[in-house]
PDB file of C-alpha atoms in Angstrom:
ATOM      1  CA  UNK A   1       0.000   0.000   0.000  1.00  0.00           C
ATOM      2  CA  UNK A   2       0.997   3.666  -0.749  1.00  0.00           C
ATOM      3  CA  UNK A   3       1.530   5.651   2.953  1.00  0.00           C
ATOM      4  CA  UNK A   4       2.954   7.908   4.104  1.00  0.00           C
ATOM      5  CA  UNK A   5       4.035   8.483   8.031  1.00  0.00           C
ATOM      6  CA  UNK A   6       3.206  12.128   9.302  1.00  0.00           C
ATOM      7  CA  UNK A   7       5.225  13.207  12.349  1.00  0.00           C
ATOM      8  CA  UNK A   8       3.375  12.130  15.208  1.00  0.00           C
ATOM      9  CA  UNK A   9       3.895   8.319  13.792  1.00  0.00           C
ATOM     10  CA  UNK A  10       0.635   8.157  11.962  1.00  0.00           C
ATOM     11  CA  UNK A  11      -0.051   5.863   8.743  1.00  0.00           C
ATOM     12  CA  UNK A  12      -1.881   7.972   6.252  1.00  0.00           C
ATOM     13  CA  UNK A  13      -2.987   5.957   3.295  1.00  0.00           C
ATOM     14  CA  UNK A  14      -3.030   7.450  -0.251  1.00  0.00           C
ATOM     15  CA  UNK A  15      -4.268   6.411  -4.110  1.00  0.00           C
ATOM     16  CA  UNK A  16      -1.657   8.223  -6.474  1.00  0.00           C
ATOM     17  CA  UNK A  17      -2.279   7.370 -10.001  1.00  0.00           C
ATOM     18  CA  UNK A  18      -1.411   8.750 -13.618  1.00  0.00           C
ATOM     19  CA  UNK A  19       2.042  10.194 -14.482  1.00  0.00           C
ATOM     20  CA  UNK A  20       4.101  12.478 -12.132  1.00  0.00           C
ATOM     21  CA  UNK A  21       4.790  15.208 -14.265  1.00  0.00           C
ATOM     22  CA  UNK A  22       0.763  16.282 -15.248  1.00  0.00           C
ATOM     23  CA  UNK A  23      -1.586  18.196 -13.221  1.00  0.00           C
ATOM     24  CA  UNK A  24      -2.474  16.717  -9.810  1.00  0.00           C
ATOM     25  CA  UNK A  25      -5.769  17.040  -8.522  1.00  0.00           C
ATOM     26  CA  UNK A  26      -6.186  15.963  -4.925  1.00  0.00           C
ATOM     27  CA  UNK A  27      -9.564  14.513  -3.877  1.00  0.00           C
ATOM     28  CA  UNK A  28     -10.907  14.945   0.060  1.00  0.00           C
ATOM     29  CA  UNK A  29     -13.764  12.454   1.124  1.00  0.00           C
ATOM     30  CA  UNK A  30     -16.631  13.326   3.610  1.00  0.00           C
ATOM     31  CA  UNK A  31     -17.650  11.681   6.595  1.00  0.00           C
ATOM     32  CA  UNK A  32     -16.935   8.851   7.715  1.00  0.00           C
ATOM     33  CA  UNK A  33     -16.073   7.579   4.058  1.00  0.00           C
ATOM     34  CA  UNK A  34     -12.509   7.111   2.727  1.00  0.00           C
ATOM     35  CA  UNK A  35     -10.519   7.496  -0.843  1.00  0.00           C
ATOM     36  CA  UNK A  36     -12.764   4.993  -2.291  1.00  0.00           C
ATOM     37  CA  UNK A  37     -15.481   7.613  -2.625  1.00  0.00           C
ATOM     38  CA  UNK A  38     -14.138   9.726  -5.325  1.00  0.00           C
ATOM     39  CA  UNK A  39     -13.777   6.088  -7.534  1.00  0.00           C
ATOM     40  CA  UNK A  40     -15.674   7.495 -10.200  1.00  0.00           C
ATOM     41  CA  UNK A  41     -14.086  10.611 -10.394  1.00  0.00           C
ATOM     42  CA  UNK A  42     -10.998   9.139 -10.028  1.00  0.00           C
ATOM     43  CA  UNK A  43     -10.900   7.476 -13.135  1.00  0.00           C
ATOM     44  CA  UNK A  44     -12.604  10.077 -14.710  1.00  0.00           C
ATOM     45  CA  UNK A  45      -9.840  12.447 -14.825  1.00  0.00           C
ATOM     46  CA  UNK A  46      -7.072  10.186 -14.837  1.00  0.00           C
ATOM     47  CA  UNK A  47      -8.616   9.454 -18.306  1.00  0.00           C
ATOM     48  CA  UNK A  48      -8.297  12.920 -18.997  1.00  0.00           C
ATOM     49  CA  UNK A  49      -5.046  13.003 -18.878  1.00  0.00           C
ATOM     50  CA  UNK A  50      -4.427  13.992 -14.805  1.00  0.00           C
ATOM     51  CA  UNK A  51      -2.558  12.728 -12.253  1.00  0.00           C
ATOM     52  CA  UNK A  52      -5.089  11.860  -9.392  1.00  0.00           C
ATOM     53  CA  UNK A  53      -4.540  11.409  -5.410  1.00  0.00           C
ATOM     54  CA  UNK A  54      -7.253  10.703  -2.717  1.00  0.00           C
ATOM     55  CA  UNK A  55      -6.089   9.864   1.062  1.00  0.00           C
ATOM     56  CA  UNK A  56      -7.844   8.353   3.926  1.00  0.00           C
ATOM     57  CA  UNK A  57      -8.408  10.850   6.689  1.00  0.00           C
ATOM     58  CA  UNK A  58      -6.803   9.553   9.525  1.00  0.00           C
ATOM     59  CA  UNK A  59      -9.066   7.180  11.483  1.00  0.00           C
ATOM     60  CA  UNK A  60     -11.054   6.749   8.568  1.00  0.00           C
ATOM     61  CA  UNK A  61     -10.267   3.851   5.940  1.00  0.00           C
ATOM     62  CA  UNK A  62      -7.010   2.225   5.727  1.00  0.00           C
ATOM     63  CA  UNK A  63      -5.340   5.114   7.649  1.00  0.00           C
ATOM     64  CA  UNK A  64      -4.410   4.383  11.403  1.00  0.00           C
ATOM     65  CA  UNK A  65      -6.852   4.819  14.077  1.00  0.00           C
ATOM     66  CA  UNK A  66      -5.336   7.290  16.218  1.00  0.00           C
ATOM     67  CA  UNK A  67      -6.536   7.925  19.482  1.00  0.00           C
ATOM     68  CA  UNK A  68      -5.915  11.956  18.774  1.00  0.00           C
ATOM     69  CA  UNK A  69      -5.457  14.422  16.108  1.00  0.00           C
ATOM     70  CA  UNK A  70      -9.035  14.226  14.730  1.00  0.00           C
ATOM     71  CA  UNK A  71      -9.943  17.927  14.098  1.00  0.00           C
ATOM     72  CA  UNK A  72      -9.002  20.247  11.616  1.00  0.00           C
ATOM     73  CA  UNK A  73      -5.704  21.282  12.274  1.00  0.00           C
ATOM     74  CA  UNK A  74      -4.458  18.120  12.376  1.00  0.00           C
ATOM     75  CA  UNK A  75      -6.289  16.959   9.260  1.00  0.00           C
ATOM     76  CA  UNK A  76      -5.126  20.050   7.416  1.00  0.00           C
ATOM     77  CA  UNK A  77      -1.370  19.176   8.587  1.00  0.00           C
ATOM     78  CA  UNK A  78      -2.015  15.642   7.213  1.00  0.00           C
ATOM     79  CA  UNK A  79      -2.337  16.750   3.690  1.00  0.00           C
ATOM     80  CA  UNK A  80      -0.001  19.234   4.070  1.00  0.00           C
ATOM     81  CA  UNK A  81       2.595  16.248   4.836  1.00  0.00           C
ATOM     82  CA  UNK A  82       1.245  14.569   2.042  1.00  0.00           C
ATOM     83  CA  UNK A  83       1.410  17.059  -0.552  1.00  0.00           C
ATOM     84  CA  UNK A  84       5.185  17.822   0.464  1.00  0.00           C
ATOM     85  CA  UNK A  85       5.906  14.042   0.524  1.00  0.00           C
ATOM     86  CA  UNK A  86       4.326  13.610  -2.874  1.00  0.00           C
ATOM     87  CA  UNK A  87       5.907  17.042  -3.872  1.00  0.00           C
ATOM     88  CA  UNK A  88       2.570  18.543  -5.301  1.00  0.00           C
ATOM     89  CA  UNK A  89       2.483  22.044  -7.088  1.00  0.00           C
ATOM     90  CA  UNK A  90      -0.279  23.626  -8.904  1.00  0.00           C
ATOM     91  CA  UNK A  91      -2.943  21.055  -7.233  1.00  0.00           C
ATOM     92  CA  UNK A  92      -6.396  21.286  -7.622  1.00  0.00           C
ATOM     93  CA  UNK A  93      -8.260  20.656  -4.024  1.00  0.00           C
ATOM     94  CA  UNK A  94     -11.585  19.162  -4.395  1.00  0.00           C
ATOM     95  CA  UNK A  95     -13.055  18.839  -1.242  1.00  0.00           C
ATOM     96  CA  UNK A  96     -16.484  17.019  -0.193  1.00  0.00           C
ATOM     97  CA  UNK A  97     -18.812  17.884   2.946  1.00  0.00           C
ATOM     98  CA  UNK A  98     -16.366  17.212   5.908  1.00  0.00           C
ATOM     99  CA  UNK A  99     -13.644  16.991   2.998  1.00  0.00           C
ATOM    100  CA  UNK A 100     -14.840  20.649   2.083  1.00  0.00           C
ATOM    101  CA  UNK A 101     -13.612  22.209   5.145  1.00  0.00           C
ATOM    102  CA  UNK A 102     -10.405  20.277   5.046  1.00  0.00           C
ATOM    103  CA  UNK A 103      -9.802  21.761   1.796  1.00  0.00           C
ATOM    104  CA  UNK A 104     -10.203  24.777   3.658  1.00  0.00           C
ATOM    105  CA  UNK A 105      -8.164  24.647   6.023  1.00  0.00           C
ATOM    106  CA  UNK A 106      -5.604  23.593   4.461  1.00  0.00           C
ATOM    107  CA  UNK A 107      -5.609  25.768   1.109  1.00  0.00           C
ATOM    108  CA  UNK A 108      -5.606  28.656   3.934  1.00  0.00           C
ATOM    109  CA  UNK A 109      -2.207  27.487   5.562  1.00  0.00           C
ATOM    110  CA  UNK A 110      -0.812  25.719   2.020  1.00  0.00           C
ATOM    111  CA  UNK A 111       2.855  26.425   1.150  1.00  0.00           C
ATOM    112  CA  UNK A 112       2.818  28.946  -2.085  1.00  0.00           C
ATOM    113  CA  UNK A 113       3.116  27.073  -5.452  1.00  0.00           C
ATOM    114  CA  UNK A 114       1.399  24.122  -3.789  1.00  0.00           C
ATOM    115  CA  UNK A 115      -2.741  24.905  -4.607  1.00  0.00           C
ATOM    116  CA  UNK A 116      -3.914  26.156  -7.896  1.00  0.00           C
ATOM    117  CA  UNK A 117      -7.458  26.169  -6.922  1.00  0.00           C
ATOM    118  CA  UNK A 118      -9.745  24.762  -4.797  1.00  0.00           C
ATOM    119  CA  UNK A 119     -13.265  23.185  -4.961  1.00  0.00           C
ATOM    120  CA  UNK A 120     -15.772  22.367  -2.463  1.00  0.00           C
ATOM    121  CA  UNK A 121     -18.677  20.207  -3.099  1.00  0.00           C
ATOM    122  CA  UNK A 122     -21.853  19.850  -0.286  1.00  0.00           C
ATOM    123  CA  UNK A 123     -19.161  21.766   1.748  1.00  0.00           C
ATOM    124  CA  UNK A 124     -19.346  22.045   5.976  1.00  0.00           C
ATOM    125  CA  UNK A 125     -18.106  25.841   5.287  1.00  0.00           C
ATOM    126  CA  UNK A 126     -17.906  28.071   7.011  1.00  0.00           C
ATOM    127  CA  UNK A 127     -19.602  26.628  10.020  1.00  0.00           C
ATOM    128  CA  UNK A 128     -22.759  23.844  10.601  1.00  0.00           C
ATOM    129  CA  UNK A 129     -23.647  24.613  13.904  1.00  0.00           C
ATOM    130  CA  UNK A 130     -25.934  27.065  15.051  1.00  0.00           C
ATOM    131  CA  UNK A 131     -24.508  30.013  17.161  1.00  0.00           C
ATOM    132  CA  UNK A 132     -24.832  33.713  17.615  1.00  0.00           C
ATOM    133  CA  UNK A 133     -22.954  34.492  14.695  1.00  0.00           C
ATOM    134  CA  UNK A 134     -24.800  31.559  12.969  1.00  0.00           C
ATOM    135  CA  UNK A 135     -28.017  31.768  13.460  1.00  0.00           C
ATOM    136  CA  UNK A 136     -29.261  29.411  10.352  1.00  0.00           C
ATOM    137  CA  UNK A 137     -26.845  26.927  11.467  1.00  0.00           C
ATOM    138  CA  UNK A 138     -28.075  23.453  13.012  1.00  0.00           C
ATOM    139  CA  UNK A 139     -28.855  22.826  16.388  1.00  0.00           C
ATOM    140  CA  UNK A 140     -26.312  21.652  18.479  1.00  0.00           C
ATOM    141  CA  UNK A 141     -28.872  18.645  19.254  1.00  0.00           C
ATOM    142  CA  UNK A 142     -28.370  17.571  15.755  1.00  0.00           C
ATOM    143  CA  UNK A 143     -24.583  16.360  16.072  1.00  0.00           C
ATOM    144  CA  UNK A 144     -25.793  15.326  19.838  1.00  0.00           C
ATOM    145  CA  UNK A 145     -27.851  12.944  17.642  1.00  0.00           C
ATOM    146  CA  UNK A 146     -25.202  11.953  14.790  1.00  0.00           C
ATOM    147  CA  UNK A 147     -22.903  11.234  18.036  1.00  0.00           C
ATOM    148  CA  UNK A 148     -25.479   9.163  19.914  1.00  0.00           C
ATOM    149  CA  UNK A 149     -26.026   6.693  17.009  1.00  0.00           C
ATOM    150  CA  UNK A 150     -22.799   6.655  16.112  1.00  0.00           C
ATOM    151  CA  UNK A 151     -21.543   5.462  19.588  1.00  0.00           C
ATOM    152  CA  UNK A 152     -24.868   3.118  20.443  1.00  0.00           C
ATOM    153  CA  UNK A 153     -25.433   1.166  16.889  1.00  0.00           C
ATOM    154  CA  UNK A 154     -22.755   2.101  14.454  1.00  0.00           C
ATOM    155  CA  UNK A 155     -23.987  -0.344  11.962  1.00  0.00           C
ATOM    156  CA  UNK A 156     -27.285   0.039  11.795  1.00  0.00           C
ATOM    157  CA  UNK A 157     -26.210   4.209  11.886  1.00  0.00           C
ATOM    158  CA  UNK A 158     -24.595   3.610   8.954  1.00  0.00           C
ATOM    159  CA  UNK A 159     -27.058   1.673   7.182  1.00  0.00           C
ATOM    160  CA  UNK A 160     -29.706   4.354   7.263  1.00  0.00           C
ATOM    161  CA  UNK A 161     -27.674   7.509   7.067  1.00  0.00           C
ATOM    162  CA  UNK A 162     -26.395   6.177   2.684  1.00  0.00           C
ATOM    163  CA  UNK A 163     -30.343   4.912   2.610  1.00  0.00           C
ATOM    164  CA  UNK A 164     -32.190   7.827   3.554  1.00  0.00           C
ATOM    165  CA  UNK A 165     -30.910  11.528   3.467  1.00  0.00           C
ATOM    166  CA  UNK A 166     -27.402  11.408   2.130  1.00  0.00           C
ATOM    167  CA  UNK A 167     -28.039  10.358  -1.501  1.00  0.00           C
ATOM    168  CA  UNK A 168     -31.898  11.553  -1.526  1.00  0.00           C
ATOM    169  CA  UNK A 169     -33.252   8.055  -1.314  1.00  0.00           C
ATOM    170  CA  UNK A 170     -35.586   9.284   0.916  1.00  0.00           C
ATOM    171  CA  UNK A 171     -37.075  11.228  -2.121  1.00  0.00           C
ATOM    172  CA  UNK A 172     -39.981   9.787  -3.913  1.00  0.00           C
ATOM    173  CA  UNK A 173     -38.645   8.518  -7.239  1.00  0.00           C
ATOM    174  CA  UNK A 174     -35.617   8.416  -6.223  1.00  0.00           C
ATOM    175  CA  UNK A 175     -33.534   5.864  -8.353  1.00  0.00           C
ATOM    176  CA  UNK A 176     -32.220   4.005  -5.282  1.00  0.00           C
ATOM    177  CA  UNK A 177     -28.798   1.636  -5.794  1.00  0.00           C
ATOM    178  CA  UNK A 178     -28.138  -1.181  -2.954  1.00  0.00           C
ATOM    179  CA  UNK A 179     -24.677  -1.439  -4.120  1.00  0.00           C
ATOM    180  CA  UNK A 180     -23.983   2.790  -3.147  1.00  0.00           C
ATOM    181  CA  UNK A 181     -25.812   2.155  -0.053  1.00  0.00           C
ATOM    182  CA  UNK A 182     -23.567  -0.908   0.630  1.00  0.00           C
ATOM    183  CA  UNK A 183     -20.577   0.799   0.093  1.00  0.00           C
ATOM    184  CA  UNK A 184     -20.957   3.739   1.979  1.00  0.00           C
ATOM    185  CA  UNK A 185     -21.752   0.760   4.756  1.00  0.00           C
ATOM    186  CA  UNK A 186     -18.482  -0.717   3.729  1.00  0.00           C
ATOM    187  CA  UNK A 187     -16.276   2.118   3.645  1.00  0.00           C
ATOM    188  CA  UNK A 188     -17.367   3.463   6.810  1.00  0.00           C
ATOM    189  CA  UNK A 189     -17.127   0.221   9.352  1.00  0.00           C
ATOM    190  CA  UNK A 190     -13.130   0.330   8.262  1.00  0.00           C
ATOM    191  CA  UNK A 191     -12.492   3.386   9.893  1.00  0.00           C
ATOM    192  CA  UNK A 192     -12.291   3.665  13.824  1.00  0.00           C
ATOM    193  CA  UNK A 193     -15.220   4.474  15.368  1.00  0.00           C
ATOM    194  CA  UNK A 194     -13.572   6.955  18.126  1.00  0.00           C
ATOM    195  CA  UNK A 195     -12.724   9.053  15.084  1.00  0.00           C
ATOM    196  CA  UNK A 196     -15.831   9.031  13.941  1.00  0.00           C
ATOM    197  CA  UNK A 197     -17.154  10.017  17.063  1.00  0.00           C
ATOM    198  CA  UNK A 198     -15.183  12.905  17.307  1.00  0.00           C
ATOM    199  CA  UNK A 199     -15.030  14.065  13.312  1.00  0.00           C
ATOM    200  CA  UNK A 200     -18.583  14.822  13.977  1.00  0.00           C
ATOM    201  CA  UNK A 201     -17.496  17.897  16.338  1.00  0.00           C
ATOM    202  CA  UNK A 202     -14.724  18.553  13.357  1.00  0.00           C
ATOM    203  CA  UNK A 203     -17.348  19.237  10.775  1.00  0.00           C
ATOM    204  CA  UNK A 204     -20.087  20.825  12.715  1.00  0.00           C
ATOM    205  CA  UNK A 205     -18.622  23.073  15.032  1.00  0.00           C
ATOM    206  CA  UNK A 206     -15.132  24.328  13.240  1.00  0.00           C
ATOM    207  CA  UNK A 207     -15.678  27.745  11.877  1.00  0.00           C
ATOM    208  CA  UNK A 208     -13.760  28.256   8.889  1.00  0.00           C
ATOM    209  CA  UNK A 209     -14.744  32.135   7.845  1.00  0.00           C
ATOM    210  CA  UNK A 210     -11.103  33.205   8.470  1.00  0.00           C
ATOM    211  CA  UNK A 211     -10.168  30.385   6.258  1.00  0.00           C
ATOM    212  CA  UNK A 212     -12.228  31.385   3.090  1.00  0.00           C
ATOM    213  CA  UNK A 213     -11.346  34.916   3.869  1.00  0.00           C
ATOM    214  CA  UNK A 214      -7.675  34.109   3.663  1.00  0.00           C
ATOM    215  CA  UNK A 215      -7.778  31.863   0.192  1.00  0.00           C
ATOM    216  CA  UNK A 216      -6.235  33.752  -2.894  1.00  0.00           C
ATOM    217  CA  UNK A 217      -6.650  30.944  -5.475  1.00  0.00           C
ATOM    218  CA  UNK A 218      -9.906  30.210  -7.540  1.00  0.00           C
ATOM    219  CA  UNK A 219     -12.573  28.325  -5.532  1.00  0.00           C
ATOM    220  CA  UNK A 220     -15.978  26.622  -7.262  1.00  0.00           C
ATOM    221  CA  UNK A 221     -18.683  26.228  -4.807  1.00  0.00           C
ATOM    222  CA  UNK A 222     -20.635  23.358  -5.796  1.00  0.00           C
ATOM    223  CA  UNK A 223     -23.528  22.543  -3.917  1.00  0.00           C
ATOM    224  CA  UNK A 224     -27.350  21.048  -4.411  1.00  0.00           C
ATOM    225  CA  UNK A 225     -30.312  22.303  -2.843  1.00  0.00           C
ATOM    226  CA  UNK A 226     -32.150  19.541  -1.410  1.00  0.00           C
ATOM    227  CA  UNK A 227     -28.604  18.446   0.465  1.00  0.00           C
ATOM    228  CA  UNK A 228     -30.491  17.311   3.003  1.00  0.00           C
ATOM    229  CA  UNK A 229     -26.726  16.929   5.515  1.00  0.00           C
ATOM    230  CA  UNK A 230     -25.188  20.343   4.812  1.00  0.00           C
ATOM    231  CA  UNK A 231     -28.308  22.670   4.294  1.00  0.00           C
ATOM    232  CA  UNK A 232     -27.751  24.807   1.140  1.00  0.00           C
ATOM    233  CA  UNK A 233     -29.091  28.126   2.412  1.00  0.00           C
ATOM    234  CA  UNK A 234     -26.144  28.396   5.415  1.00  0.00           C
ATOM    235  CA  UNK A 235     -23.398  26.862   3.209  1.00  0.00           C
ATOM    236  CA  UNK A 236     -22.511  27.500  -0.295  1.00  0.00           C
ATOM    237  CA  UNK A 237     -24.199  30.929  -0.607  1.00  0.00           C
ATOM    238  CA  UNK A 238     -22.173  31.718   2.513  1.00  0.00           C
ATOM    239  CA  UNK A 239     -19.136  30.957   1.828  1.00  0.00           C
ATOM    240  CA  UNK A 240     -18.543  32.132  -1.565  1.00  0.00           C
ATOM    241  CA  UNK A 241     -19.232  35.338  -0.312  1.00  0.00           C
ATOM    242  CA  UNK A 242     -16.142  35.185   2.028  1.00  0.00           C
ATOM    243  CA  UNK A 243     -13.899  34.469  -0.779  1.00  0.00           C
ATOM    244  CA  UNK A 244     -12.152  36.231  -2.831  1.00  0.00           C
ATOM    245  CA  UNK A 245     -12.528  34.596  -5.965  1.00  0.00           C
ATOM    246  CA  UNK A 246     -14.973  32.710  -5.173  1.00  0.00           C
ATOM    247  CA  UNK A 247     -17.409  30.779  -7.909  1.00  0.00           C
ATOM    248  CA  UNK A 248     -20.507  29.451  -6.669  1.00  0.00           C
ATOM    249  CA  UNK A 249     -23.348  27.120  -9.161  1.00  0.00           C
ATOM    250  CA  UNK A 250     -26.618  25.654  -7.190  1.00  0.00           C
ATOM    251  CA  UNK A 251     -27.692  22.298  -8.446  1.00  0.00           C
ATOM    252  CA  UNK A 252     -31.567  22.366  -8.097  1.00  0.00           C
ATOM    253  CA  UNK A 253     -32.713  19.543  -6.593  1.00  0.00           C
ATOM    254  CA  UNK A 254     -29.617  17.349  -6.175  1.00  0.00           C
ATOM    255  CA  UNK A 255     -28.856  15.567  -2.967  1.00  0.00           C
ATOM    256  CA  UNK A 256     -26.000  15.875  -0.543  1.00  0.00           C
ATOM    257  CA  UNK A 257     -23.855  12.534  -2.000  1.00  0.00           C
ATOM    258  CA  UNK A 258     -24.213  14.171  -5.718  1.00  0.00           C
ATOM    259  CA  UNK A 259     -21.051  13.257  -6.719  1.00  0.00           C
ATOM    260  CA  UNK A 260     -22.279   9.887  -7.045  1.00  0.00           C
ATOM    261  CA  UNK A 261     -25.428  10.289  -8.074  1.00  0.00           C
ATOM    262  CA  UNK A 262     -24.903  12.672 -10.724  1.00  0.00           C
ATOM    263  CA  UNK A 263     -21.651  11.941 -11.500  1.00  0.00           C
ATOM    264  CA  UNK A 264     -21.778  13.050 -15.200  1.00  0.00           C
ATOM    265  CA  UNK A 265     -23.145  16.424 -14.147  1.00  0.00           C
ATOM    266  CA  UNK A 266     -20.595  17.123 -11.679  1.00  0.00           C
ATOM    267  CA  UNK A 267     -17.567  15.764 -13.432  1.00  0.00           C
ATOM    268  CA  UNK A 268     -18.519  17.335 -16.661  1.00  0.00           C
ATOM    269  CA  UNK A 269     -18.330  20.755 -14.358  1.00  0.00           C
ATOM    270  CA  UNK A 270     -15.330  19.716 -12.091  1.00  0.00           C
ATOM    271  CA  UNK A 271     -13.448  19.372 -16.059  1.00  0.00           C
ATOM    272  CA  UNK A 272     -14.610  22.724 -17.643  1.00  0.00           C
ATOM    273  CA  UNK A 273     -13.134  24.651 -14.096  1.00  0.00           C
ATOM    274  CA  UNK A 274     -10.277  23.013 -13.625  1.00  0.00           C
ATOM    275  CA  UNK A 275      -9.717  23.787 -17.395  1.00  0.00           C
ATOM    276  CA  UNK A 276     -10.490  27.518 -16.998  1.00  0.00           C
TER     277      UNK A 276
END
């Protein structure tokens, strides 16, 4: 397997495929998923000619399970490692839900030469939860929730989380596929369940305003409107505003795991930015 060791001894585990000397784009996953998320987009632009690169968070996939380090600085200074280890310049960050804020973070802090621009897809950004200075966020009781089932019944957790709101196949007429459900299942029960637990504060309470605020490159916003995880209304709109060259396009209707379930649409999208 492909790893790298970061400096506190962890294992991060990374896909790295197509030659060295083309474009890299780097792909972030969401919670509590892994590198085997962004398959189809994966091969997708590695038939376009790029070279491609998706890691498993720590805790998550074939990564180690830590006991620490799961919140955002640490995950930003994970890729960081990576992309020096891998020697990355002119990336492309593309950066799903909980992978949206690590893009984030990192892209904020990133060593100049390193990002070219950034996307972020059903993004956390800037923050979920609901505060004074958030007042469409979610209620804290929400997470309280996520963290409950997570803890109690895993499993089943993550059984009806893929079935129900994350791809829309709680819609009626939705087109519903076992196998995505079954691999959500399966990429999720190989990551550690402690860093699971304790992602769930990373994505819904980290603020990342000074973070968009502080990115120079080129950002798309991509998000759908019936993303029924990451409400549209306090994300996307949000957070393009805080950046400075920021782009955002709504998808009406599409559902919070549209990467996969409109693959065509988004990679046909992804393509004509990164190209721009």
């Amino acid at each position: 397997m492909s790893i790298i060791t970061t400096q506190d001894g962890t294992e991060i585990f990374y896909k790295d495929w197509g030659a060295r000397d083309a474009q890299p784009i780097v792909f972030h996953h969401g919670w509590p998923l892994s590198a085997d998320d962004w398959d189809n987009q994966m091969m997708f632009f590695l038939a376009q000619g790029y070279r491609v690169i998706a890691h498993d968070r720590r805790g998550h996939g074939r990564s180690s399970q830590t006991d620490g380090g799961n919140e955002m600085d640490t995950y930003a200074a994970d890729v960081a490692a990576l992309a020096a280890a891998l020697d990355l310049r002119g990336a492309v960050h593309v950066g799903h839900s909980t992978g949206g804020g690590e893009v984030a973070h990192y892209v904020a802090r990133a060593e100049p030469g390193r990002v070219a621009k950034a996307v972020l897809i059903g993004a956390v950004p800037p923050v979920m939860v609901r505060k004074d200075s958030n007042p469409g966020g979610l209620p804290i009781e929400i997470f309280d929730g996520f963290r409950a089932a997570t803890a109690a019944n895993r499993a089943q957790f993550f059984i009806d989380v893929p079935t129900g709101p994350f791809y829309g196949y709680n819609r009626a007429g939705a087109t519903i596929s076992q196998g995505v459900i079954d691999n959500w299942w399966r990429q999720g029960m190989m990551g550690s369940i402690k860093a699971h637990y304790e992602c769930i504060k990373a994505f819904s309470e980290t603020d990342f305003t000074e973070d968009l605020k502080k990115i120079e490159v080129p950002v798309f916003v991509m998000h759908g409107t019936d993303d029924q995880i990451v409400p549209y209304p306090d994300s996307a709109p949000l957070s393009v505003k805080l950046l400075k060259n920021g782009t955002l396009k709504t998808y009406e209707g599409l559902p919070h795991g549209m990467c996969t379930t409109h693959a065509d649409i988004i990679n046909a999208d992804l393509l004509a930015f990164i190209r721009s």
